[in-house]
Coordinates of C-alpha atoms (C1' of nucleotides) in Angstrom, one line a residue:
Chain Q
V18 CA 0.1 0.2 -0.2
F19 CA 1.1 2.9 -0.7
K20 CA 0.8 7.4 -0.5
I21 CA -0.2 8.8 -3.3
G22 CA 3.6 10.4 -3.3
D23 CA 4.7 6.6 -3.6
F24 CA 2.7 5.6 -6.0
S25 CA 4.1 8.3 -7.9
K26 CA 7.6 7.7 -8.0
L27 CA 6.8 4.7 -8.9
G28 CA 4.4 4.8 -11.6
Q29 CA 6.5 8.5 -12.7
V30 CA 3.2 10.0 -13.6
S31 CA 2.8 13.3 -11.0
V32 CA 0.4 13.4 -7.8
R33 CA -1.3 15.6 -9.3
M34 CA -2.5 13.6 -12.3
L35 CA -2.8 11.0 -10.3
R36 CA -5.2 12.4 -8.7
H37 CA -7.2 13.7 -12.1
Y38 CA -6.9 10.6 -13.1
D39 CA -9.5 9.2 -9.3
Q40 CA -10.9 11.9 -10.3
L41 CA -11.9 10.3 -14.3
G42 CA -12.6 7.8 -12.3
L43 CA -9.6 5.9 -14.5
L44 CA -7.7 5.0 -11.8
K45 CA -9.8 5.3 -8.6
P46 CA -7.5 4.8 -5.2
G47 CA -8.0 1.3 -3.9
Q48 CA -8.7 2.7 -0.5
V49 CA -9.9 6.6 0.8
D50 CA -9.3 8.0 3.7
R51 CA -12.1 8.6 4.8
W52 CA -11.5 11.0 7.6
T53 CA -8.1 13.0 6.1
G54 CA -9.5 12.0 2.1
Y55 CA -5.7 10.4 2.3
R56 CA -5.2 7.7 -0.7
Y57 CA -3.6 4.4 -0.6
Y58 CA -2.6 2.3 -4.1
T59 CA -2.0 -1.2 -3.8
L60 CA 0.4 -3.1 -6.2
E61 CA -2.2 -3.4 -8.2
Q62 CA -3.3 -0.5 -9.5
L63 CA 0.7 0.6 -10.5
A64 CA -0.5 -2.4 -13.8
R65 CA -4.1 -0.2 -14.0
L66 CA -1.4 2.9 -14.2
N67 CA 0.7 1.7 -16.6
R68 CA -1.6 0.4 -19.0
I69 CA -3.0 4.0 -19.0
V70 CA 0.4 5.5 -19.2
A71 CA 1.2 3.5 -22.5
L72 CA -1.9 4.0 -24.1
N73 CA -1.7 7.3 -24.1
G74 CA 1.7 7.4 -25.1
L75 CA 0.6 6.3 -27.9
G76 CA -1.5 9.4 -28.2
L77 CA -5.3 8.1 -27.0
T78 CA -7.3 10.6 -25.4
L79 CA -7.9 9.8 -20.9
Q80 CA -11.7 9.9 -22.1
Q81 CA -10.8 6.6 -25.1
I82 CA -8.4 5.6 -22.7
A83 CA -11.2 5.0 -19.9
D84 CA -13.9 3.6 -22.5
L85 CA -11.5 1.2 -22.8
L86 CA -10.1 0.1 -19.5
D87 CA -14.1 0.3 -18.2
Q88 CA -15.5 -2.0 -15.9
N89 CA -13.0 -5.1 -17.3
D90 CA -9.7 -4.9 -17.0
A91 CA -9.0 -6.7 -19.8
L92 CA -9.3 -4.8 -23.6
P93 CA -11.7 -4.8 -25.6
V94 CA -9.6 -6.2 -28.6
D95 CA -12.1 -4.7 -31.7
R96 CA -12.0 -0.7 -29.6
L97 CA -8.2 -1.1 -29.0
R98 CA -7.9 -2.1 -32.5
G99 CA -10.7 0.3 -34.0
M100 CA -9.1 4.0 -31.8
L101 CA -5.9 2.5 -32.4
T102 CA -6.3 2.2 -36.4
M103 CA -8.2 6.2 -36.1
R104 CA -5.4 7.4 -33.9
R105 CA -3.0 5.5 -36.9
V106 CA -5.0 8.3 -39.1
A107 CA -4.5 10.7 -37.5
L108 CA -0.8 10.6 -37.4
E109 CA -0.1 10.0 -40.5
Q110 CA -1.6 13.7 -41.3
E111 CA -0.2 15.1 -38.8
L112 CA 2.9 13.7 -39.7
Q113 CA 2.8 14.8 -43.4
E114 CA 1.0 18.4 -42.2
K115 CA 4.5 19.0 -40.0
A116 CA 6.3 17.7 -42.6
L117 CA 4.8 20.8 -44.7
Q118 CA 5.3 22.7 -42.8
L119 CA 8.8 21.9 -41.6
A120 CA 9.4 22.8 -45.5
S121 CA 7.7 25.8 -45.3
V122 CA 9.9 27.2 -42.6
E123 CA 12.9 25.8 -44.2
A124 CA 11.6 27.6 -47.6
R125 CA 11.5 31.0 -45.4
L126 CA 15.2 30.6 -44.0
R127 CA 16.8 30.0 -46.9
Q128 CA 14.6 32.7 -48.7
I129 CA 15.7 34.6 -46.1
E130 CA 19.8 34.0 -46.1
L131 CA 19.4 33.6 -50.1
E132 CA 18.0 37.6 -50.5
G133 CA 18.9 39.0 -46.7
K134 CA 15.5 40.1 -46.1
P135 CA 12.3 38.6 -46.3
S136 CA 9.9 38.1 -49.3
P137 CA 7.7 41.5 -49.5
Y138 CA 5.0 38.8 -50.7
E139 CA 3.3 36.7 -47.7
I140 CA 1.3 33.8 -49.9
V141 CA -1.2 32.2 -48.3
V142 CA -2.7 28.5 -49.1
K143 CA -6.7 30.0 -49.6
S144 CA -9.5 27.9 -50.9
L145 CA -11.8 29.6 -53.2
E146 CA -15.0 30.1 -53.9
P147 CA -18.1 29.8 -56.7
V148 CA -18.8 33.0 -58.6
A149 CA -20.5 34.0 -61.5
V150 CA -18.6 35.9 -63.9
A151 CA -19.3 38.0 -67.2
S152 CA -16.4 37.4 -69.4
L153 CA -14.5 38.7 -72.6
R154 CA -11.5 36.1 -73.7
Q155 CA -9.1 37.3 -75.7
V156 CA -4.7 36.8 -76.3
A157 CA -2.6 39.7 -76.5
P158 CA 0.5 39.4 -78.5
T159 CA 2.9 40.2 -75.3
I160 CA 3.0 41.7 -72.9
S161 CA 3.2 44.8 -73.3
A162 CA -0.1 44.5 -74.8
V163 CA -1.5 43.0 -71.9
G164 CA -2.8 46.7 -70.5
Y165 CA -4.0 48.2 -73.5
Y166 CA -6.3 44.5 -74.0
C167 CA -7.1 45.2 -70.7
E168 CA -8.5 48.5 -71.0
H169 CA -10.4 47.0 -73.9
L170 CA -12.0 44.1 -73.3
Y171 CA -13.0 45.2 -69.7
Q172 CA -14.8 48.5 -71.3
S173 CA -16.5 46.7 -74.1
L174 CA -17.9 44.3 -71.1
Y175 CA -19.3 46.8 -69.1
E176 CA -20.7 48.2 -72.4
R177 CA -22.2 45.3 -73.1
L178 CA -23.5 43.9 -69.9
D179 CA -25.0 48.0 -69.5
E180 CA -26.9 46.7 -72.6
A181 CA -28.3 43.0 -71.6
G182 CA -28.8 45.0 -68.1
I183 CA -26.7 43.5 -66.0
T184 CA -24.8 45.6 -63.3
P185 CA -21.2 44.6 -62.8
L186 CA -20.6 43.6 -59.3
S187 CA -17.5 44.0 -58.0
P188 CA -14.3 42.6 -58.2
E189 CA -13.0 42.3 -61.6
I190 CA -10.8 39.1 -62.4
T191 CA -8.6 38.6 -64.8
L192 CA -7.8 35.4 -65.6
Y193 CA -4.7 34.3 -67.2
H194 CA -5.2 30.5 -69.9
S195 CA -1.1 30.8 -70.2
Q196 CA 0.3 28.0 -67.3
E197 CA 3.2 29.1 -67.2
Y198 CA 4.8 32.8 -67.0
R199 CA 5.3 33.6 -70.4
E200 CA 6.1 37.1 -72.6
I201 CA 3.8 36.8 -75.9
D202 CA 1.2 35.4 -76.7
L203 CA -1.3 35.6 -73.6
D204 CA -4.3 33.9 -74.0
M205 CA -6.1 36.8 -70.8
E206 CA -9.9 36.7 -69.6
T207 CA -11.7 39.7 -68.5
A208 CA -14.3 39.2 -66.0
V209 CA -16.8 41.0 -63.2
V210 CA -18.4 39.2 -61.2
V211 CA -23.0 39.5 -61.9
E212 CA -25.3 38.3 -59.1
P213 CA -25.5 34.3 -59.4
G214 CA -29.5 34.8 -60.2
A215 CA -27.8 36.0 -64.1
L216 CA -27.0 32.0 -65.0
R217 CA -30.4 31.2 -64.6
R218 CA -31.3 33.3 -67.9
G219 CA -30.0 33.2 -70.4
W220 CA -28.3 35.5 -72.5
P221 CA -26.7 36.0 -76.5
E222 CA -23.9 33.5 -76.2
D223 CA -21.6 35.7 -79.1
Q224 CA -21.7 38.7 -76.5
F225 CA -20.2 37.9 -73.4
N226 CA -19.5 34.5 -71.4
L227 CA -22.1 33.8 -69.0
Y228 CA -20.7 31.4 -66.6
E229 CA -19.9 30.1 -63.1
L230 CA -16.1 30.5 -62.0
P231 CA -15.2 26.9 -60.6
A232 CA -14.6 27.0 -56.5
V233 CA -10.2 25.6 -56.0
E234 CA -10.1 23.9 -53.0
T235 CA -6.3 25.0 -52.6
A236 CA -5.1 28.1 -54.1
A237 CA -1.7 31.1 -53.0
S238 CA -2.9 34.3 -52.4
L239 CA -0.8 37.4 -52.2
I240 CA -1.3 40.6 -51.8
Y241 CA 0.1 43.6 -54.5
E242 CA 0.0 46.4 -53.4
G243 CA 1.0 49.4 -56.3
P244 CA 1.7 49.7 -60.4
F245 CA -0.1 47.4 -62.9
E246 CA 3.5 47.7 -64.7
G247 CA 5.0 46.5 -60.8
L248 CA 2.9 42.9 -61.5
E249 CA 6.0 40.7 -62.9
Q250 CA 6.8 40.6 -59.9
P251 CA 4.1 39.3 -57.1
V252 CA 3.2 36.8 -60.3
L253 CA 7.3 35.3 -59.9
A254 CA 6.6 34.5 -56.9
L255 CA 4.0 33.7 -56.3
L256 CA 4.6 30.8 -59.1
G257 CA 8.6 30.0 -57.2
W258 CA 6.5 29.7 -54.0
I259 CA 3.7 27.3 -55.4
A260 CA 7.2 25.2 -57.5
E261 CA 8.8 25.7 -53.6
C262 CA 6.5 23.6 -52.2
G263 CA 5.8 21.1 -54.3
R264 CA 2.9 21.9 -55.9
V265 CA 1.7 22.6 -59.4
P266 CA -1.0 25.0 -61.0
A267 CA -4.1 23.6 -61.1
G268 CA -6.1 26.2 -62.8
P269 CA -5.6 29.5 -65.0
L270 CA -4.0 32.5 -62.0
R271 CA -6.7 34.6 -61.0
E272 CA -5.7 38.9 -61.2
L273 CA -8.5 40.4 -58.6
H274 CA -9.6 43.7 -58.8
L275 CA -10.1 44.9 -55.2
S276 CA -9.6 48.4 -55.2
G277 CA -11.9 49.1 -58.3
R278 CA -11.8 48.9 -61.4
A279 CA -8.4 48.5 -63.4
H280 CA -8.8 51.6 -65.6
E281 CA -11.6 55.2 -64.5
N282 CA -12.2 57.0 -67.7
G283 CA -9.3 55.6 -70.3
Q284 CA -6.7 56.2 -67.1
P285 CA -5.7 53.3 -65.2
Q286 CA -5.7 53.3 -61.1
A287 CA -2.1 54.6 -60.2
N288 CA -1.5 52.4 -56.6
P289 CA -4.9 49.4 -57.1
V290 CA -5.1 47.0 -54.3
I291 CA -4.8 42.8 -56.9
E292 CA -5.1 40.2 -55.3
L293 CA -3.6 37.4 -57.4
Q294 CA -4.6 32.9 -57.1
A295 CA -3.2 30.6 -58.2
P296 CA -4.0 27.6 -58.1
A297 CA -2.2 24.5 -57.4
R298 CA -2.8 21.1 -56.1
M299 CA 0.1 19.1 -54.5
V300 CA 2.2 16.9 -57.0
E301 CA 1.2 12.8 -57.0
E302 CA 3.3 10.6 -55.5
G303 CA 5.5 10.1 -59.1
E304 CA 4.5 12.1 -60.8
A305 CA 6.6 13.2 -62.8
Chain W
V12 CA -13.7 49.9 -46.6
F13 CA -16.0 46.7 -45.7
K14 CA -17.3 44.8 -42.7
I15 CA -15.7 42.7 -40.7
G16 CA -18.2 39.7 -42.8
D17 CA -17.0 40.7 -45.9
F18 CA -13.6 41.4 -44.6
S19 CA -13.3 37.6 -43.0
K20 CA -13.9 36.5 -47.1
L21 CA -11.5 37.9 -48.4
G22 CA -8.9 37.2 -45.4
Q23 CA -10.7 33.1 -45.4
V24 CA -9.9 34.3 -41.5
S25 CA -13.6 33.7 -38.9
V26 CA -15.2 36.8 -38.2
R27 CA -14.6 35.6 -34.1
M28 CA -10.8 35.6 -35.5
L29 CA -10.7 38.9 -36.5
R30 CA -12.8 40.4 -33.1
H31 CA -10.0 38.3 -31.4
Y32 CA -7.7 39.6 -33.7
D33 CA -8.2 43.1 -32.7
Q34 CA -8.7 42.3 -29.0
L35 CA -5.1 41.1 -29.0
G36 CA -4.0 44.2 -30.5
L37 CA -2.7 42.4 -34.0
L38 CA -5.1 43.5 -36.3
K39 CA -6.7 46.8 -34.9
P40 CA -9.4 48.0 -37.9
G41 CA -9.2 50.6 -39.5
Q42 CA -12.8 52.3 -38.2
V43 CA -14.6 52.0 -35.8
D44 CA -18.4 53.1 -34.9
R45 CA -18.1 53.8 -31.8
W46 CA -22.9 53.8 -31.4
T47 CA -22.7 50.4 -32.8
G48 CA -19.2 49.1 -32.6
Y49 CA -19.2 48.1 -35.8
R50 CA -15.6 47.1 -37.1
Y51 CA -14.8 48.4 -41.0
Y52 CA -11.9 47.8 -42.0
T53 CA -9.3 49.0 -45.5
L54 CA -8.3 47.3 -47.8
E55 CA -4.4 47.8 -46.1
Q56 CA -5.2 45.8 -43.7
L57 CA -5.6 43.0 -45.7
A58 CA -1.9 42.3 -46.7
R59 CA -1.2 42.5 -42.6
L60 CA -4.8 40.2 -42.1
N61 CA -2.1 37.9 -45.2
R62 CA 1.0 38.3 -43.1
I63 CA -0.5 37.3 -40.2
V64 CA -2.5 33.7 -41.1
A65 CA 0.6 33.1 -43.4
L66 CA 3.0 33.5 -40.1
N67 CA 1.0 31.2 -38.7
G68 CA 0.0 28.9 -40.8
L69 CA 3.9 27.5 -40.3
G70 CA 3.0 27.1 -36.9
L71 CA 4.1 30.9 -34.9
T72 CA 1.6 31.4 -31.4
L73 CA -0.1 34.6 -32.2
Q74 CA 2.1 36.1 -29.8
Q75 CA 5.1 35.7 -31.2
I76 CA 4.0 37.0 -34.7
A77 CA 2.1 39.9 -33.4
D78 CA 6.2 40.9 -31.5
L79 CA 6.8 40.7 -34.9
L80 CA 4.6 42.8 -36.8
D81 CA 4.7 45.2 -33.5
Q82 CA 4.6 48.8 -34.2
N83 CA 6.0 49.2 -37.7
D84 CA 5.0 47.3 -40.8
A85 CA 8.4 45.9 -41.3
L86 CA 9.4 42.7 -40.4
P87 CA 12.7 42.7 -39.0
V88 CA 14.6 40.4 -40.9
D89 CA 16.3 38.5 -37.3
R90 CA 13.6 37.8 -35.2
L91 CA 11.9 36.3 -38.2
R92 CA 14.4 34.8 -38.1
G93 CA 15.2 33.5 -35.2
M94 CA 12.0 32.1 -34.7
L95 CA 11.4 30.0 -37.9
T96 CA 15.2 28.6 -36.3
M97 CA 13.6 27.9 -33.5
R98 CA 10.5 26.7 -34.8
R99 CA 12.5 24.5 -37.2
V100 CA 14.0 22.9 -34.7
A101 CA 10.4 22.5 -32.3
L102 CA 9.1 21.0 -35.8
E103 CA 12.0 19.1 -36.3
Q104 CA 11.4 17.3 -32.4
E105 CA 7.4 17.0 -32.9
L106 CA 7.9 14.6 -36.6
Q107 CA 10.8 13.3 -34.9
E108 CA 8.6 12.1 -31.9
K109 CA 5.2 11.7 -34.4
A110 CA 7.3 9.1 -36.2
L111 CA 7.6 7.3 -32.9
Q112 CA 4.6 7.4 -31.9
L113 CA 3.2 5.9 -35.3
A114 CA 5.8 3.0 -34.8
S115 CA 4.1 2.3 -31.7
V116 CA 0.9 2.8 -33.1
E117 CA 1.0 0.4 -35.7
A118 CA 4.1 -2.4 -33.7
R119 CA 1.3 -2.3 -31.7
L120 CA -1.6 -3.4 -34.3
R121 CA 0.6 -6.0 -36.1
Q122 CA 0.8 -7.8 -33.2
I123 CA -3.0 -7.9 -32.7
E124 CA -3.5 -9.1 -35.7
L125 CA -1.0 -11.9 -35.1
E126 CA -2.5 -12.9 -32.0
G127 CA -5.9 -11.8 -31.9
K128 CA -5.0 -10.6 -28.7
P129 CA -3.6 -7.5 -27.1
S130 CA -0.6 -8.1 -25.3
P131 CA -0.4 -8.6 -21.4
Y132 CA 2.0 -6.5 -20.8
E133 CA 2.1 -2.6 -21.3
I134 CA 5.2 -1.0 -21.5
V135 CA 6.2 1.8 -20.4
V136 CA 9.7 4.1 -20.9
K137 CA 10.8 6.0 -17.6
S138 CA 13.6 6.9 -16.8
L139 CA 15.4 5.2 -13.9
E140 CA 16.6 8.0 -11.0
P141 CA 20.4 6.8 -8.9
V142 CA 19.7 4.9 -6.1
A143 CA 22.6 3.0 -3.1
V144 CA 22.5 -0.4 -3.0
A145 CA 24.3 -3.1 -1.2
S146 CA 24.4 -6.4 -3.2
L147 CA 26.8 -9.4 -4.0
R148 CA 27.3 -11.3 -7.7
Q149 CA 27.8 -14.0 -9.2
V150 CA 27.2 -16.6 -12.3
A151 CA 24.5 -19.7 -12.1
P152 CA 25.4 -22.5 -14.6
T153 CA 21.4 -21.8 -16.0
I154 CA 18.4 -20.5 -16.1
S155 CA 17.1 -23.5 -13.7
A156 CA 19.1 -22.7 -10.9
V157 CA 19.0 -18.8 -10.6
G158 CA 16.2 -19.3 -8.1
Y159 CA 18.1 -21.4 -6.0
Y160 CA 21.1 -18.9 -6.7
C161 CA 19.1 -15.9 -6.2
E162 CA 18.0 -17.4 -2.1
H163 CA 20.9 -18.0 -1.2
L164 CA 22.1 -14.6 -2.3
Y165 CA 19.5 -12.4 -0.1
Q166 CA 20.2 -14.4 2.3
S167 CA 23.7 -14.1 2.5
L168 CA 23.0 -10.6 1.6
Y169 CA 20.6 -9.8 3.9
E170 CA 23.6 -11.9 6.6
R171 CA 26.1 -9.7 5.8
L172 CA 24.4 -6.8 6.0
D173 CA 23.1 -7.1 9.7
E174 CA 26.3 -8.1 11.0
A175 CA 27.9 -4.9 9.0
G176 CA 24.6 -3.3 11.3
I177 CA 23.6 -2.1 8.1
T178 CA 19.3 -2.2 6.9
P179 CA 17.4 -3.2 4.0
L180 CA 14.8 -1.5 2.5
S181 CA 12.7 -2.3 -0.4
P182 CA 12.7 -3.6 -3.0
E183 CA 14.7 -5.8 -3.9
I184 CA 16.6 -5.9 -7.3
T185 CA 17.9 -8.7 -9.4
L186 CA 19.9 -7.4 -11.9
Y187 CA 21.7 -10.0 -15.0
H188 CA 24.3 -8.0 -16.4
S189 CA 24.1 -10.7 -20.2
Q190 CA 22.5 -7.8 -22.4
E191 CA 20.7 -11.4 -24.7
Y192 CA 18.7 -13.4 -23.2
R193 CA 20.2 -16.4 -22.3
E194 CA 19.3 -19.6 -20.5
I195 CA 23.3 -20.5 -19.5
D196 CA 25.9 -19.0 -17.1
L197 CA 23.6 -16.5 -16.5
D198 CA 25.9 -13.7 -14.4
M199 CA 22.9 -12.1 -12.0
E200 CA 24.0 -9.6 -8.6
T201 CA 21.2 -9.7 -6.7
A202 CA 20.8 -6.1 -4.9
V203 CA 18.9 -4.3 -1.8
V204 CA 17.7 -0.4 -1.9
V205 CA 20.2 1.2 1.4
E206 CA 19.9 4.3 2.5
P207 CA 22.5 6.6 0.8
G208 CA 24.2 7.8 3.6
A209 CA 25.6 3.9 3.8
L210 CA 27.4 4.9 0.8
R211 CA 29.4 8.1 2.7
R212 CA 30.9 5.4 5.7
G213 CA 32.9 2.5 4.1
W214 CA 32.5 -1.6 4.3
P215 CA 34.7 -4.0 4.1
E216 CA 34.8 -5.1 0.1
D217 CA 34.9 -8.4 0.8
Q218 CA 31.5 -8.6 2.0
F219 CA 29.3 -7.5 -0.2
N220 CA 29.7 -4.7 -3.0
L221 CA 27.8 -1.0 -2.2
Y222 CA 27.8 1.3 -4.3
E223 CA 24.9 3.7 -6.3
L224 CA 23.3 2.2 -9.3
P225 CA 23.5 4.3 -12.0
A226 CA 20.1 6.4 -13.0
V227 CA 19.2 5.3 -16.2
E228 CA 17.8 7.6 -18.7
T229 CA 14.8 6.2 -20.3
A230 CA 14.1 2.3 -19.8
A231 CA 11.9 -0.3 -21.0
S232 CA 9.7 -1.3 -17.9
L233 CA 6.7 -3.8 -17.3
I234 CA 4.4 -4.3 -14.6
Y235 CA 4.1 -8.6 -14.1
E236 CA 2.2 -10.4 -11.5
G237 CA 2.4 -14.7 -11.3
P238 CA 5.5 -16.9 -10.4
F239 CA 9.2 -16.4 -10.4
E240 CA 9.4 -19.4 -13.8
G241 CA 7.0 -17.4 -15.8
L242 CA 9.4 -14.5 -15.8
E243 CA 10.7 -15.6 -19.3
Q244 CA 7.9 -14.4 -21.7
P245 CA 7.6 -11.1 -19.6
V246 CA 11.9 -10.4 -20.0
L247 CA 11.5 -12.0 -23.9
A248 CA 8.5 -9.4 -24.0
L249 CA 9.5 -6.5 -23.0
L250 CA 13.6 -7.2 -25.0
G251 CA 11.2 -8.3 -28.3
W252 CA 10.1 -4.8 -27.6
I253 CA 13.1 -2.9 -27.3
A254 CA 14.6 -4.7 -30.6
E255 CA 11.1 -2.7 -32.2
C256 CA 11.0 0.0 -31.8
G257 CA 14.8 0.8 -32.7
R258 CA 16.0 0.8 -29.8
V259 CA 19.0 -0.9 -28.1
P260 CA 19.7 -2.6 -24.5
A261 CA 21.8 -0.2 -22.0
G262 CA 23.0 -1.8 -19.2
P263 CA 21.0 -4.5 -16.8
L264 CA 18.3 -5.5 -17.4
R265 CA 16.4 -4.9 -13.4
E266 CA 14.0 -7.3 -11.8
L267 CA 12.0 -5.4 -8.9
H268 CA 10.7 -7.4 -6.3
L269 CA 7.8 -4.5 -5.2
S270 CA 6.0 -7.4 -3.5
G271 CA 8.6 -7.8 -0.9
R272 CA 11.8 -10.3 -0.7
A273 CA 11.8 -13.4 -3.3
H274 CA 11.8 -15.8 -0.6
E275 CA 10.3 -16.0 3.5
N276 CA 11.2 -19.0 4.9
G277 CA 12.6 -20.6 2.5
Q278 CA 9.5 -20.4 0.7
P279 CA 9.9 -19.0 -2.3
Q280 CA 6.5 -16.0 -3.4
A281 CA 3.4 -17.8 -5.2
N282 CA 2.3 -14.8 -6.7
P283 CA 4.8 -11.6 -6.4
V284 CA 3.8 -8.2 -8.5
I285 CA 7.5 -7.6 -9.8
E286 CA 8.4 -3.9 -12.3
L287 CA 10.8 -5.7 -14.9
Q288 CA 13.3 -2.5 -15.7
A289 CA 15.9 -3.0 -19.2
P290 CA 17.5 0.3 -19.7
A291 CA 17.6 1.3 -23.3
R292 CA 19.0 3.9 -26.0
M293 CA 17.9 4.2 -29.9
V294 CA 20.1 3.2 -32.1
E295 CA 22.1 6.0 -33.8
E296 CA 21.7 7.0 -37.6
G297 CA 24.0 4.6 -39.2
E298 CA 24.8 1.9 -36.8
A299 CA 24.7 -1.9 -37.3
Chain Z
dT8 C1' 7.6 22.2 17.6
dT9 C1' 9.5 22.4 12.8
dG10 C1' 9.6 19.7 8.1
dC11 C1' 7.3 16.7 5.2
dT12 C1' 3.2 15.2 2.6
dC13 C1' -0.9 15.0 1.8
dC14 C1' -6.0 17.9 0.8
dT15 C1' -9.6 20.7 -2.0
dC16 C1' -9.8 24.2 -5.2
dA17 C1' -9.0 27.4 -8.9
dC18 C1' -7.2 30.0 -11.9
dG19 C1' -4.2 29.6 -16.5
dT20 C1' -2.7 28.1 -21.0
dC21 C1' -3.9 28.3 -26.7
dA22 C1' -6.3 29.7 -30.6
dC23 C1' -9.9 28.5 -31.9
dG24 C1' -15.8 27.2 -31.8
dT25 C1' -20.7 28.1 -29.7
dG26 C1' -23.8 30.5 -28.1
dA27 C1' -27.2 33.3 -25.4
dG28 C1' -29.1 37.6 -25.1
dG29 C1' -29.1 41.5 -27.3
dT30 C1' -29.4 45.3 -31.3
dG31 C1' -27.9 49.0 -35.8
dG32 C1' -29.7 48.9 -41.0
dC33 C1' -32.3 47.4 -44.9
Chain P
dT12 C1' -42.6 44.6 -40.3
dT13 C1' -38.4 40.8 -41.2
dG14 C1' -34.1 38.5 -41.8
dC15 C1' -28.9 39.6 -41.7
dT16 C1' -25.4 41.1 -39.4
dC17 C1' -23.4 42.3 -36.4
dC18 C1' -22.1 43.8 -31.1
dT19 C1' -20.4 41.8 -25.8
dC20 C1' -19.7 37.8 -23.0
dA21 C1' -19.0 33.5 -21.7
dC22 C1' -18.4 29.4 -21.6
dG23 C1' -15.5 24.8 -23.5
dT24 C1' -11.7 21.9 -25.1
dC25 C1' -7.2 19.5 -23.4
dA26 C1' -3.7 17.5 -20.0
dC27 C1' -2.0 18.9 -17.0
dG28 C1' 1.6 22.4 -13.5
dT29 C1' 0.6 25.9 -10.1
dG30 C1' -0.4 28.2 -6.8
dA31 C1' -3.4 29.3 -2.2
dG32 C1' -5.2 28.1 2.1
dG33 C1' -4.8 24.6 5.2
dT34 C1' -4.3 20.1 8.0
dG35 C1' -2.6 15.1 9.6
dG36 C1' 1.5 12.4 11.3
dC37 C1' 6.5 12.5 12.6

DNA sequence: TTGCTCCTCACGTCACGTGAGGTGGC
DNA sequence: TTGCTCCTCACGTCACGTGAGGTGGC
């Protein structure tokens, strides 16, 4: 028979926890002094305590352990197997997440070592909701022509929407359909968000596209603030980040004009706030 | 300017968390309506929010992030590097722990598949404190002679301690110096705990050994209850577990007689409670 | 009498989710 | 007027550590 302190040393479990196990009903002392409240443990409890510690070391919760040890001291095999299997799945997932985090941390550190300062862009993984959009699509011959195309595409889009009696909402979303970064023949699509109801009514197809931009499970995103000419750098940062994290593009790059229309009265906004979203997915194992 | 709900969608952060960040001073809304308490956020806040989300995704605490983003919005490089380095170390450790846990869980599952029922022994990793002991050591020719040797070694040990005026405490600890399991020529040492003060006074060396059993950082331990003849099975279980976890024995196996002396009046205890402790360490990488 | 152990009660941890109960804007 | 959004306050999570304040046994 041991007092709680001795039992604590025997089992290498803190006194606090022994009291806690008592309270949870996980491990009741063999005897409790009615007057002083002192807990007295027997050697048989030690085997049970060891079970608890062992299962806990595998990462089972005390509640799960209580379920297992409950009434009879014999472990119900099937439940144990079930719990261990669940635990294995959870552990595999946690391992994967941590490994990804570690890779990100190391990427950041490398980046700091190389450039001497942290990247000005913060890249975040997010999911994208589906949105109803109206759009026009065309190929711009060179990268320097993109601004011009953008302006005029949006302009005619707005005109046609006006004729059709559809109210453009915000933001504008320019999509770049070329998967990689390129400087000529950019397949671009200028889109605006419209109310979802517009999809259900039919519209002349030759005037503009009207459809739902698909949801994206994971996209890399960053916020850029500055002139349109400076967009090249954040685009490259985003694509580089994707590659570095073992991912691969999974859809057109989206350029959201969060601070309103890119062009107003024929003038481009001087310092627009732009969100770049690059849909991406993990490379499958064994994929090139 | 966005209301909290819109901003929440933009940044993919729950409304609850935006309020929380406000409260922590991590991200104050650009404007708060004095009368209604409504929070209004601007686009500039979005960049900061993205920073927060990105750093949080690396596993930094909000407090750390607050320290980084504090006054100036420019990230102090050195502090960032420091935190990331710490984080990397922590992540590596967590990864290792999880991997070990996963290995244990899988070992348990395999064991259940093979034998159809969970092992009757719960093996726990613990550390061992140093203890002062008095002991006698001898080689038993065969495993079946161990009981006999044990009895007589303890008997003469107690006699000599009595002559020397040293009080034996408990428990008895029998040490097996052969590293592997073997059935002949067992190098065994029968020891009893004595008060630490006894070490400081000198004793005739030829009567018995008097020394401090060293501390052990990690030892595998299990509780066995049953006759001494049944000890073989738990010993093998313990050694098997050690091997399975990528560890290697690191000292003599200890057999603690927790329920009192092994022999009393020439009779062995019928169902003693015994703790087996096997010091072990992880195999170094590249070690055979 | 002095330490030592034991007792109960309760707060803090961390980044959230989820209510209750109530109020402004279309 | 009816939903919708927003507000504050507060509890719960999980396995602990760490006190405060007090009492028994040698």
